[in-house]
Short mmCIF file of C-alpha atoms in Angstrom, two decimals:
data_model
loop_
_atom_site.label_atom_id
_atom_site.label_comp_id
_atom_site.label_asym_id
_atom_site.label_seq_id
_atom_site.Cartn_x
_atom_site.Cartn_y
_atom_site.Cartn_z
CA MET G 1324 63.09 58.07 23.35
CA ARG G 1325 66.65 56.91 23.14
CA PRO G 1326 69.28 59.42 24.14
CA ARG G 1327 70.47 61.59 21.29
CA THR G 1328 73.94 63.02 20.85
CA PRO G 1329 74.32 66.77 21.29
CA GLN G 1330 75.17 68.21 17.88
CA ILE G 1331 75.94 71.65 16.54
CA VAL G 1332 76.48 72.59 12.92
CA ALA G 1333 78.22 75.96 12.74
CA LEU G 1334 78.14 77.59 9.30
CA GLY G 1335 80.84 80.07 8.36
CA GLY G 1336 78.18 81.58 6.12
CA GLY G 1337 75.66 80.01 3.79
CA GLY G 1338 72.47 78.04 4.02
CA PHE G 1339 69.08 79.20 2.79
CA SER G 1340 69.54 82.77 3.85
CA MET G 1341 72.80 83.43 2.09
CA GLU G 1342 73.28 81.09 -0.85
CA LYS G 1343 71.22 80.40 -3.91
CA GLU G 1344 72.50 76.87 -3.69
CA GLY G 1345 72.13 76.90 0.09
CA SER G 1346 70.19 73.69 0.10
CA LEU G 1347 73.33 71.56 0.25
CA LEU G 1348 74.28 72.70 3.74
CA ASP G 1349 70.66 72.73 4.85
CA GLU G 1350 70.21 69.21 3.45
CA TYR G 1351 73.25 68.09 5.37
CA VAL G 1352 71.88 69.46 8.62
CA LEU G 1353 68.46 67.92 8.01
CA SER G 1354 70.08 64.56 7.28
CA LEU G 1355 71.44 64.53 10.84
CA THR G 1356 67.94 64.37 12.29
CA ASP G 1357 66.33 60.98 12.69
CA ALA G 1358 63.00 62.27 11.54
CA THR G 1359 61.28 61.74 8.21
CA ARG G 1360 59.55 65.07 8.67
CA PRO G 1361 61.80 66.98 11.04
CA ARG G 1362 60.48 69.61 13.40
CA VAL G 1363 62.51 72.72 12.66
CA CYS G 1364 62.22 76.00 14.55
CA PHE G 1365 63.81 79.18 13.23
CA LEU G 1366 65.19 81.89 15.54
CA PRO G 1367 65.54 85.11 13.52
CA THR G 1368 66.53 87.16 16.60
CA ALA G 1369 69.88 88.38 15.22
CA SER G 1370 68.07 90.10 12.34
CA GLY G 1371 65.55 91.76 14.65
CA ASP G 1372 63.05 89.14 13.50
CA ALA G 1373 63.12 90.51 9.96
CA ASP G 1374 59.98 89.46 8.08
CA HIS G 1375 61.76 88.68 4.82
CA TYR G 1376 64.10 86.31 6.64
CA VAL G 1377 61.20 84.46 8.24
CA VAL G 1378 59.47 84.16 4.87
CA ARG G 1379 62.57 82.70 3.24
CA PHE G 1380 62.90 80.20 6.06
CA TYR G 1381 59.37 78.92 5.54
CA ARG G 1382 59.86 78.83 1.79
CA ARG G 1383 62.88 76.60 2.27
CA PHE G 1384 61.77 74.33 5.11
CA SER G 1385 57.99 74.08 5.18
CA PRO G 1386 57.72 71.69 2.19
CA SER G 1387 59.74 68.97 3.94
CA CYS G 1388 59.57 69.87 7.62
CA ASP G 1389 57.23 70.91 10.40
CA ALA G 1390 58.50 74.44 10.36
CA SER G 1391 57.91 77.12 12.98
CA HIS G 1392 59.63 80.28 14.13
CA LEU G 1393 60.01 82.07 17.40
CA SER G 1394 59.90 85.84 17.45
CA LEU G 1395 61.08 87.85 20.44
CA PHE G 1396 59.65 91.07 18.99
CA ARG G 1397 56.05 92.00 18.32
CA ARG G 1398 54.84 89.18 20.54
CA ASP G 1399 52.05 91.46 21.69
CA GLN G 1400 50.65 91.56 18.17
CA GLY G 1401 50.76 87.86 17.47
CA THR G 1402 53.48 86.99 15.03
CA GLY G 1403 52.25 83.70 13.65
CA GLY G 1404 55.19 82.19 15.45
CA VAL G 1405 55.41 80.39 18.75
CA GLU G 1406 53.43 82.34 21.32
CA ASP G 1407 53.39 80.60 24.63
CA ASP G 1408 55.81 78.20 26.19
CA PHE G 1409 59.19 78.65 24.50
CA ALA G 1410 60.89 75.90 26.44
CA THR G 1411 58.39 73.17 25.65
CA HIS G 1412 58.32 74.10 22.00
CA LEU G 1413 62.08 74.28 21.55
CA LEU G 1414 62.78 71.07 23.45
CA ALA G 1415 60.36 69.24 21.16
CA GLN G 1416 62.28 70.18 18.00
CA ASP G 1417 64.64 68.07 15.92
CA LEU G 1418 66.51 71.12 14.71
CA ILE G 1419 66.83 74.73 15.88
CA TYR G 1420 68.05 77.00 13.11
CA VAL G 1421 69.51 80.33 14.22
CA GLY G 1422 69.63 83.09 11.62
CA GLY G 1423 72.45 85.56 10.97
CA GLY G 1424 72.69 89.18 11.97
CA ASN G 1425 74.06 90.91 15.03
CA VAL G 1426 75.31 88.42 17.59
CA VAL G 1427 75.55 90.93 20.46
CA SER G 1428 71.93 92.06 20.03
CA MET G 1429 70.83 88.45 19.71
CA LEU G 1430 72.57 87.23 22.86
CA GLY G 1431 71.21 90.19 24.82
CA ALA G 1432 67.64 89.47 23.74
CA TRP G 1433 68.04 85.73 24.33
CA ARG G 1434 69.24 86.27 27.89
CA ALA G 1435 66.35 88.63 28.61
CA HIS G 1436 63.90 85.87 27.63
CA GLY G 1437 65.83 82.98 29.22
CA LEU G 1438 66.55 81.45 25.82
CA ASP G 1439 70.22 80.88 26.63
CA ALA G 1440 69.34 78.30 29.28
CA ILE G 1441 66.66 76.69 27.10
CA LEU G 1442 69.03 76.27 24.16
CA ARG G 1443 71.67 74.71 26.39
CA LYS G 1444 69.10 72.21 27.62
CA ALA G 1445 67.89 71.52 24.08
CA TRP G 1446 71.46 70.83 22.97
CA ARG G 1447 72.07 68.42 25.84
CA ARG G 1448 68.90 66.58 24.87
CA GLY G 1449 70.05 66.18 21.31
CA VAL G 1450 68.10 68.88 19.54
CA ILE G 1451 70.48 69.80 16.71
CA LEU G 1452 71.55 73.44 16.79
CA CYS G 1453 72.75 75.18 13.66
CA GLY G 1454 73.09 78.50 11.92
CA PRO G 1455 75.29 80.75 9.83
CA SER G 1456 77.34 83.70 10.97
CA ALA G 1457 75.81 84.99 14.24
CA GLY G 1458 74.07 81.58 14.30
CA SER G 1459 77.54 79.99 14.41
CA LEU G 1460 79.42 82.38 16.71
CA CYS G 1461 76.81 82.11 19.46
CA TRP G 1462 77.55 78.48 20.35
CA PHE G 1463 81.22 79.03 21.11
CA ALA G 1464 82.89 80.23 24.31
CA GLU G 1465 84.44 83.13 22.44
CA ALA G 1466 83.99 84.61 19.02
CA LEU G 1467 85.49 87.26 16.82
CA SER G 1468 82.80 89.78 16.02
CA ALA G 1469 83.68 92.10 13.17
CA PHE G 1470 80.14 93.24 12.58
CA HIS G 1471 80.72 96.85 13.50
CA GLY G 1472 83.84 98.93 13.87
CA ALA G 1473 87.00 97.38 15.22
CA PRO G 1474 86.86 93.60 15.58
CA ARG G 1475 86.42 92.42 19.10
CA SER G 1476 86.08 89.32 21.17
CA ILE G 1477 82.62 88.47 22.39
CA LYS G 1478 81.45 85.81 24.79
CA GLY G 1479 79.03 83.27 23.37
CA LEU G 1480 76.91 80.64 25.09
CA GLY G 1481 79.98 78.47 25.57
CA LEU G 1482 78.51 75.11 24.52
CA LEU G 1483 81.66 74.60 22.46
CA PRO G 1484 84.85 75.40 24.40
CA TYR G 1485 86.61 77.07 21.49
CA SER G 1486 86.74 80.37 19.70
CA ASN G 1487 85.11 80.89 16.31
CA CYS G 1488 85.57 83.10 13.30
CA VAL G 1489 83.11 83.14 10.38
CA HIS G 1490 83.21 84.58 6.84
CA TYR G 1491 86.91 83.74 6.93
CA ASP G 1492 87.31 84.45 3.25
CA ALA G 1493 85.01 87.45 3.06
CA GLU G 1494 87.57 90.12 3.87
CA PRO G 1495 91.34 89.77 3.78
CA ALA G 1496 91.62 91.42 7.19
CA ARG G 1497 89.41 88.83 8.88
CA ARG G 1498 92.08 86.14 8.93
CA GLU G 1499 94.78 88.50 10.23
CA GLU G 1500 92.48 89.74 12.96
CA TYR G 1501 91.58 86.26 14.12
CA HIS G 1502 95.25 85.30 14.22
CA ARG G 1503 96.04 88.39 16.23
CA PHE G 1504 93.30 87.66 18.76
CA VAL G 1505 94.28 84.01 19.19
CA GLY G 1506 97.93 85.09 19.44
CA ASP G 1507 96.91 87.57 22.16
CA GLY G 1508 95.11 85.05 24.32
CA MET G 1509 91.76 84.27 22.74
CA ARG G 1510 91.25 80.54 23.14
CA PRO G 1511 92.11 78.21 20.23
CA GLY G 1512 89.31 77.63 17.80
CA PHE G 1513 87.91 77.20 14.34
CA ALA G 1514 87.55 79.44 11.33
CA ALA G 1515 85.18 78.69 8.48
CA GLU G 1516 84.71 80.29 5.11
CA ASP G 1517 81.35 81.10 3.57
CA GLY G 1518 79.68 77.89 2.46
CA VAL G 1519 81.54 75.72 4.98
CA ALA G 1520 79.92 74.05 7.99
CA LEU G 1521 81.67 72.68 11.07
CA HIS G 1522 79.81 69.74 12.54
CA PHE G 1523 80.38 69.05 16.22
CA ARG G 1524 79.23 66.00 18.14
CA HIS G 1525 79.35 66.73 21.84
CA THR G 1526 82.19 69.21 21.84
CA ARG G 1527 84.34 67.46 19.25
CA LEU G 1528 84.58 68.32 15.59
CA ALA G 1529 83.10 65.42 13.63
CA ALA G 1530 83.25 66.79 10.11
CA ALA G 1531 83.70 69.87 8.00
CA VAL G 1532 81.51 70.03 4.89
CA SER G 1533 81.08 72.58 2.13
CA SER G 1534 78.53 73.63 -0.44
CA ARG G 1535 81.38 74.93 -2.58
CA PRO G 1536 84.08 72.83 -4.20
CA ASP G 1537 86.82 75.03 -2.79
CA GLY G 1538 85.36 75.84 0.65
CA ARG G 1539 87.95 75.80 3.44
CA ALA G 1540 88.05 75.70 7.23
CA PHE G 1541 90.89 75.89 9.71
CA ARG G 1542 91.85 75.14 13.23
CA VAL G 1543 93.81 78.02 14.77
CA LYS G 1544 95.98 77.61 17.86
CA PRO G 1545 98.49 79.83 19.57
CA ALA G 1546 102.14 78.95 18.98
CA ARG G 1547 105.42 80.26 20.26
CA ASP G 1548 105.44 82.92 17.53
CA GLY G 1549 101.89 83.89 16.82
CA VAL G 1550 99.58 81.10 15.76
CA VAL G 1551 99.43 77.84 13.87
CA GLU G 1552 96.67 77.58 11.31
CA THR G 1553 95.86 74.03 10.28
CA PRO G 1554 93.56 73.41 7.31
CA LEU G 1555 90.78 70.92 8.01
CA HIS G 1556 89.70 68.25 5.62
CA VAL G 1557 86.52 69.62 4.05
CA ASP G 1558 84.07 67.43 2.16
CA TYR G 1559 82.35 69.02 -0.80
CA LEU G 1560 78.69 68.11 -0.55
CA GLY G 1561 77.99 68.64 -4.23
CA ALA G 1562 80.28 65.83 -5.33
CA GLY G 1563 79.34 62.19 -5.48
CA PRO G 1564 76.02 60.49 -5.14
CA ALA G 1565 74.60 62.18 -2.11
CA VAL G 1566 74.97 63.83 1.18
CA PRO G 1567 75.16 61.24 3.98
CA VAL G 1568 71.76 59.69 3.87
CA PRO G 1569 70.96 56.76 6.10
CA PRO G 1570 70.09 58.96 9.00
CA THR G 1571 70.88 56.95 12.08
CA GLN G 1572 74.26 55.79 11.11
CA SER G 1573 75.21 58.52 8.76
CA ALA G 1574 76.71 61.17 10.95
CA GLU G 1575 79.15 59.00 12.75
CA ALA G 1576 80.02 56.73 9.88
CA ALA G 1577 80.37 59.48 7.36
CA ALA G 1578 82.42 61.53 9.73
CA CYS G 1579 84.73 58.62 10.55
CA ALA G 1580 85.15 57.81 6.92
CA ARG G 1581 86.00 61.30 5.99
CA ASN G 1582 87.85 62.76 8.85
CA ASP G 1583 89.18 60.58 11.66
CA VAL G 1584 86.66 62.39 13.77
CA ALA G 1585 88.40 64.11 16.62
CA SER G 1586 89.63 67.61 16.20
CA GLU G 1587 92.93 66.66 17.75
CA SER G 1588 93.61 64.20 14.99
CA ILE G 1589 93.24 66.75 12.24
CA SER G 1590 96.79 67.35 11.26
CA GLN G 1591 97.88 68.56 7.95
CA GLU G 1592 100.58 70.97 7.04
CA PRO G 1593 100.59 73.60 9.76
CA VAL G 1594 100.73 77.09 8.38
CA ALA G 1595 102.60 79.46 10.61
CA ALA G 1596 101.33 82.99 10.57
CA MET R 1037 85.74 109.03 24.66
CA SER R 1038 85.85 111.36 27.64
CA PRO R 1039 82.54 112.03 29.33
CA ALA R 1040 80.77 115.10 28.08
CA ALA R 1041 80.35 117.98 30.50
CA ALA R 1042 77.29 117.68 32.70
CA VAL R 1043 74.59 120.36 32.66
CA ASP R 1044 72.44 121.62 35.53
CA VAL R 1045 69.88 119.06 36.62
CA GLU R 1046 67.00 121.31 35.48
CA GLU R 1047 68.40 121.35 31.95
CA ARG R 1048 68.14 117.60 31.62
CA ARG R 1049 65.12 116.90 29.48
CA ILE R 1050 63.04 113.79 29.05
CA PHE R 1051 59.80 113.75 27.08
CA ALA R 1052 57.76 110.57 27.57
CA MET R 1053 54.77 109.89 25.33
CA GLY R 1054 51.97 107.44 26.02
CA GLY R 1055 51.72 106.89 22.29
CA GLY R 1056 51.82 109.19 19.29
CA GLY R 1057 54.41 110.87 17.15
CA PHE R 1058 55.42 109.76 13.68
CA THR R 1059 54.87 106.02 14.16
CA MET R 1060 51.33 106.38 15.45
CA GLU R 1061 50.13 109.72 14.14
CA PRO R 1062 51.23 109.98 10.53
CA ASN R 1063 48.90 112.93 9.98
CA ASN R 1064 49.58 114.74 13.22
CA PRO R 1065 53.07 116.17 13.74
CA LEU R 1066 52.27 118.13 16.92
CA LEU R 1067 54.23 115.93 19.31
CA ASP R 1068 57.21 115.57 17.00
CA ASP R 1069 57.37 119.33 16.48
CA PHE R 1070 57.20 119.76 20.23
CA VAL R 1071 60.16 117.36 20.57
CA LEU R 1072 62.18 119.39 18.07
CA GLY R 1073 61.45 122.53 20.04
CA LEU R 1074 62.93 121.05 23.21
CA SER R 1075 66.48 121.40 21.98
CA PRO R 1076 68.08 124.82 22.23
CA VAL R 1077 69.95 123.98 19.04
CA LYS R 1078 68.46 125.64 15.97
CA GLU R 1079 68.96 122.67 13.68
CA PRO R 1080 69.22 119.76 16.09
CA HIS R 1081 70.65 116.35 15.29
CA VAL R 1082 67.80 113.93 15.98
CA LEU R 1083 68.92 110.36 16.54
CA PHE R 1084 66.19 107.73 16.25
CA LEU R 1085 66.65 104.39 18.05
CA PRO R 1086 64.23 101.80 16.64
CA THR R 1087 65.70 99.01 18.82
CA ALA R 1088 62.45 98.03 20.53
CA SER R 1089 60.85 97.12 17.22
CA GLY R 1090 63.78 95.04 16.03
CA ASP R 1091 64.78 97.99 13.84
CA THR R 1092 61.88 97.62 11.43
CA THR R 1093 62.16 99.43 8.12
CA ALA R 1094 58.62 100.71 8.63
CA GLN R 1095 59.62 102.66 11.76
CA ILE R 1096 62.80 103.97 10.17
CA ASN R 1097 60.95 105.10 7.05
CA ALA R 1098 58.25 106.79 9.13
CA PHE R 1099 60.94 108.63 11.07
CA ARG R 1100 62.70 109.74 7.91
CA SER R 1101 59.54 110.96 6.24
CA ARG R 1102 58.44 112.89 9.33
CA PHE R 1103 61.75 114.64 9.93
CA ALA R 1104 63.25 114.88 6.44
CA ASP R 1105 61.61 118.26 5.69
CA ARG R 1106 61.91 119.73 9.15
CA THR R 1107 64.65 121.94 10.51
CA CYS R 1108 66.86 119.21 11.88
CA VAL R 1109 69.37 116.54 10.92
CA PRO R 1110 67.65 113.16 11.22
CA GLU R 1111 69.76 110.06 11.83
CA HIS R 1112 69.08 106.59 13.10
CA VAL R 1113 71.12 103.75 14.53
CA SER R 1114 70.11 100.15 14.08
CA LEU R 1115 71.73 97.79 16.58
CA PHE R 1116 70.82 94.90 14.30
CA ARG R 1117 72.50 96.42 11.28
CA LEU R 1118 75.51 98.07 12.81
CA GLN R 1119 77.62 97.04 9.85
CA ASP R 1120 76.04 99.97 8.02
CA THR R 1121 77.43 102.31 10.65
CA LYS R 1122 81.07 103.22 10.54
CA ARG R 1123 81.24 105.52 13.55
CA PRO R 1124 81.50 104.23 17.12
CA LEU R 1125 78.22 104.18 19.04
CA ALA R 1126 79.56 106.51 21.73
CA GLU R 1127 80.34 109.16 19.17
CA ILE R 1128 76.95 108.91 17.48
CA VAL R 1129 75.05 109.13 20.76
CA LEU R 1130 77.05 112.00 22.20
CA ASP R 1131 76.73 113.99 18.96
CA ALA R 1132 72.96 113.91 19.07
CA ASP R 1133 70.94 116.85 20.41
CA ILE R 1134 67.76 114.78 20.64
CA ILE R 1135 67.50 111.01 21.03
CA TYR R 1136 64.10 109.66 20.05
CA VAL R 1137 63.27 106.09 21.09
CA GLY R 1138 60.59 104.13 19.26
CA GLY R 1139 58.08 101.65 20.63
CA GLY R 1140 58.05 97.86 20.69
CA SER R 1141 59.36 95.33 23.17
CA MET R 1142 60.68 97.03 26.31
CA ARG R 1143 62.33 93.83 27.50
CA ASN R 1144 64.28 93.47 24.26
CA LEU R 1145 65.01 97.18 24.17
CA LEU R 1146 66.75 97.22 27.53
CA ALA R 1147 68.52 93.88 27.06
CA ILE R 1148 69.93 94.89 23.68
CA TRP R 1149 70.96 98.35 24.88
CA ARG R 1150 72.78 96.74 27.79
CA ALA R 1151 74.48 94.20 25.53
CA HIS R 1152 75.91 97.09 23.51
CA GLY R 1153 76.58 99.37 26.49
CA LEU R 1154 74.09 101.86 25.08
CA ASP R 1155 72.24 102.22 28.39
CA ARG R 1156 75.29 103.85 29.95
CA LEU R 1157 75.80 106.10 26.94
CA LEU R 1158 72.22 107.32 27.18
CA VAL R 1159 72.58 108.18 30.85
CA GLU R 1160 75.70 110.11 30.00
CA ALA R 1161 73.92 111.91 27.16
CA TRP R 1162 71.04 112.85 29.48
CA LYS R 1163 73.44 114.27 32.04
CA ALA R 1164 75.11 116.24 29.26
CA GLY R 1165 71.82 117.86 28.30
CA THR R 1166 70.77 115.75 25.32
CA VAL R 1167 66.97 115.65 25.06
CA LEU R 1168 65.66 112.10 25.52
CA ALA R 1169 62.25 111.44 23.98
CA GLY R 1170 60.20 108.39 23.17
CA LEU R 1171 56.86 106.71 23.09
CA SER R 1172 55.52 103.53 24.61
CA ALA R 1173 58.52 101.26 25.43
CA GLY R 1174 60.66 104.26 24.47
CA ALA R 1175 58.89 106.33 27.14
CA MET R 1176 58.61 103.80 29.97
CA CYS R 1177 62.29 102.87 29.71
CA TRP R 1178 63.39 106.13 31.42
CA PHE R 1179 61.33 105.45 34.56
CA GLN R 1180 61.85 103.02 37.42
CA GLY R 1181 59.37 100.70 35.80
CA GLY R 1182 56.47 100.20 33.45
CA VAL R 1183 54.11 97.62 32.03
CA THR R 1184 55.26 95.67 29.01
CA ARG R 1185 53.64 93.27 26.62
CA SER R 1186 57.03 91.96 25.51
CA SER R 1187 55.96 88.41 26.27
CA GLY R 1188 52.32 88.80 25.26
CA PRO R 1189 50.21 89.49 28.36
CA PRO R 1190 50.95 92.80 30.14
CA GLU R 1191 53.35 92.54 33.08
CA PRO R 1192 55.46 94.89 35.22
CA ILE R 1193 59.06 95.48 34.19
CA SER R 1194 61.95 97.60 35.51
CA GLY R 1195 63.34 100.52 33.56
CA LEU R 1196 66.54 102.53 33.62
CA GLY R 1197 65.38 104.64 36.55
CA LEU R 1198 66.45 108.09 35.34
CA LEU R 1199 63.01 109.30 36.39
CA ASP R 1200 61.28 108.47 39.65
CA GLY R 1201 58.08 106.48 39.59
CA SER R 1202 56.55 104.26 36.96
CA LEU R 1203 54.73 104.86 33.70
CA THR R 1204 52.07 103.02 31.78
CA VAL R 1205 51.19 103.90 28.20
CA HIS R 1206 48.31 103.57 25.71
CA ALA R 1207 45.89 103.90 28.62
CA ASP R 1208 43.06 104.41 26.14
CA GLY R 1209 44.38 102.48 23.14
CA GLU R 1210 45.29 99.24 24.95
CA PRO R 1211 42.88 99.08 27.87
CA GLU R 1212 44.24 95.74 29.17
CA ARG R 1213 47.46 97.41 30.30
CA LEU R 1214 46.04 99.81 32.85
CA PRO R 1215 44.56 97.32 35.34
CA VAL R 1216 47.85 95.40 35.46
CA TRP R 1217 49.68 98.63 36.24
CA LEU R 1218 47.16 99.71 38.87
CA ALA R 1219 47.46 96.32 40.59
CA ALA R 1220 51.26 96.54 40.51
CA VAL R 1221 51.18 100.04 42.02
CA ARG R 1222 48.68 98.97 44.66
CA ASP R 1223 50.74 95.99 45.80
CA GLY R 1224 54.03 97.85 45.62
CA THR R 1225 55.54 95.88 42.71
CA LEU R 1226 55.85 99.23 40.95
CA PRO R 1227 56.16 102.68 42.51
CA GLY R 1228 53.36 105.17 41.87
CA GLY R 1229 53.47 107.08 38.64
CA TRP R 1230 51.58 108.13 35.54
CA ALA R 1231 49.15 106.56 33.11
CA LEU R 1232 49.07 108.24 29.72
CA ASP R 1233 46.59 108.05 26.87
CA ASP R 1234 47.86 107.94 23.32
CA GLY R 1235 48.83 111.44 22.25
CA VAL R 1236 49.84 112.64 25.72
CA GLY R 1237 53.43 113.42 26.73
CA LEU R 1238 55.11 114.29 30.01
CA LEU R 1239 58.00 116.74 29.94
CA PHE R 1240 60.51 116.47 32.76
CA ALA R 1241 63.10 119.05 33.79
CA GLY R 1242 65.57 116.93 35.67
CA ARG R 1243 63.31 114.64 37.68
CA ARG R 1244 60.56 117.22 38.04
CA LEU R 1245 57.41 117.00 35.91
CA GLU R 1246 57.19 120.33 34.17
CA ARG R 1247 54.45 120.03 31.54
CA VAL R 1248 51.76 117.66 30.37
CA VAL R 1249 50.95 118.15 26.69
CA SER R 1250 48.72 116.47 24.15
CA SER R 1251 48.33 116.22 20.40
CA ARG R 1252 44.66 115.27 20.62
CA PRO R 1253 41.71 116.97 22.24
CA GLY R 1254 40.27 114.87 25.03
CA ALA R 1255 43.34 112.69 25.61
CA GLY R 1256 44.16 112.42 29.27
CA ALA R 1257 46.66 111.44 31.89
CA GLN R 1258 46.51 110.52 35.52
CA ARG R 1259 48.88 110.37 38.46
CA VAL R 1260 48.37 107.34 40.66
CA ASP R 1261 49.91 106.53 44.02
CA ALA R 1262 49.31 103.84 46.57
CA ILE R 1263 48.68 105.37 49.97
CA ALA R 1264 48.14 102.93 52.82
CA GLY R 1265 47.28 100.23 50.33
CA GLU R 1266 44.69 102.36 48.54
CA LEU R 1267 45.09 103.89 45.11
CA VAL R 1268 44.84 107.65 44.96
CA ARG R 1269 44.23 108.88 41.44
CA HIS R 1270 44.55 112.44 40.18
CA ARG R 1271 43.49 113.36 36.72
CA LEU R 1272 45.89 115.68 34.89
CA GLU R 1273 44.65 118.03 32.19
CA PRO R 1274 47.14 118.16 29.33
CA GLU R 1275 47.73 121.39 27.40
CA LEU R 1276 46.61 120.83 23.86
CA LEU R 1277 49.49 121.58 21.54
CA GLU R 1278 48.85 124.00 18.74
CA GLY R 1279 49.96 123.34 15.25
CA GLN R 1280 52.05 125.72 13.24
CA SER R 1281 51.44 125.25 9.58
CA HIS R 1282 50.81 121.55 9.89
CA GLY R 1283 48.03 121.29 12.40
CA ALA R 1284 45.70 119.38 10.13
CA LEU R 1285 43.61 117.24 12.42
CA GLY R 1286 41.60 115.32 9.89
CA GLY R 1287 38.45 113.29 10.25
CA ILE R 1288 40.44 110.31 11.41
CA ASP R 1289 41.18 112.06 14.66
CA GLU R 1290 37.51 112.71 15.26
CA ALA R 1291 36.89 109.00 14.90
CA VAL R 1292 39.69 108.24 17.33
CA GLU R 1293 38.21 110.81 19.67
CA GLU R 1294 34.86 109.14 19.62
CA LEU R 1295 36.41 105.73 20.27
CA ARG R 1296 38.30 107.19 23.19
CA ARG R 1297 35.12 108.59 24.72
CA VAL R 1298 33.49 105.18 24.42
CA HIS R 1299 36.49 103.53 26.08
CA ARG R 1300 36.37 105.97 28.93
CA MET R 1301 32.67 105.52 29.48
CA ARG R 1302 33.05 101.75 29.50
CA ARG R 1303 35.76 101.89 32.10
CA GLY R 1304 33.83 104.41 34.14
CA MET R 1305 37.06 106.31 34.41
CA THR R 1306 35.98 109.67 35.68
CA GLY R 1307 39.33 110.73 37.11
CA GLY R 1308 39.54 112.18 40.58
CA ARG R 1309 40.03 109.87 43.49
CA GLY R 1310 39.35 106.22 42.97
#
């Protein structure tokens, strides 16, 4: 097998679990795989392996994919999911889809089962990693968790050496909080609104895409006074003929065409905050 | 939050069930009523932690329906749905008079507690006199170790170590667990400890075993230690709890009883020294 590029698609919110029209972001992620019938494994850990979430995953992915899920609860009872060798199963996937929920609970459970190391290996081998919300935050070195009580910084798996903030448009306070944290020493990073996905190749941002015409994403860096928030170019996936289709070439070509690829080169009007 | 005042060691209470209570005995409230009686508070705040199950609605609903009509204030905290909870965890835990831990995956339970710092809060609560109770994973977690099926086949696992020794649960209901525990005790992987049938609970005052109680006639417990590489087994006779107004042991319990007798005969488990 030829070497595949490590890729992560971090959703600020959206996808099958959160949007009625979630298929646009999910289609985009699927288009990044080389497979005609991709192998997709769902990790619902952050929801406590909620049954309804697993059902919705299969409803969405089983028609076009070899879909499976991995449950870290109720393994003694047989869950219909992956039972034996996690590592072998996950490394054989085209896409690992991480569901939303509580990121702290999820990372704790992952570590207890050695999933953190397996996911890192899968990423290096080119298994695409994606997910909304907790399924986005987990890939970054740091993340703003506002799930419960006062917002706080949490440590993710660190595959992407940035910070991350999701649901950027969901509450007015979210943006202020993220700015405050980055201003106070949280590492620079990316914020995405619901319906917006950040696509990373290796550790560089390749594209930002949206299932909503007005979806936005930002790069946030510390500045002398507070932070600089730079809007990213976001491609609306609903416009035009189709999501990037020819699979092998698509990611790179589409990304180049739309964004000048590297995160460093994304420069539009800086917004001081 | 400042640490709550510590109570005398003997006033620290842990009640560990091999199985039973509202999730496993919907028609038998004896163990749950016993738990309520452990708090000196007349109308205790009972905090349910369904973490080990992944916070399933089924467990939470069973808890609510068992305790809703009893003299107590039932609450639960879901670590997967903390957004529904406005108060800080520390405050919720330290306000509880009884903390009741449900069954499920012990490995996930401890990992998730640690990720949220809940393990430390529970130790603090115990020292402050909060009653800690639980079944299965929620019972073994208080000991030095237990036997979990978190990854499928039963295997030894470490616990929080508030209580000395190890515990294995469902000795009658899940017969594949016991031999793994006995082997682990024999080879020193786990310290000696207790094996409990479903329906049996151990009550500790501090680290001292004070009572062995049961919600079902015939359910048993044993203490097992490895002495010079040999297992020494003592059978314990639980006190059968008596119901108040609720004690309706229906036909279902007779069926369970019969099954249990069959299990015991098959295993040739006669108690005594083995």
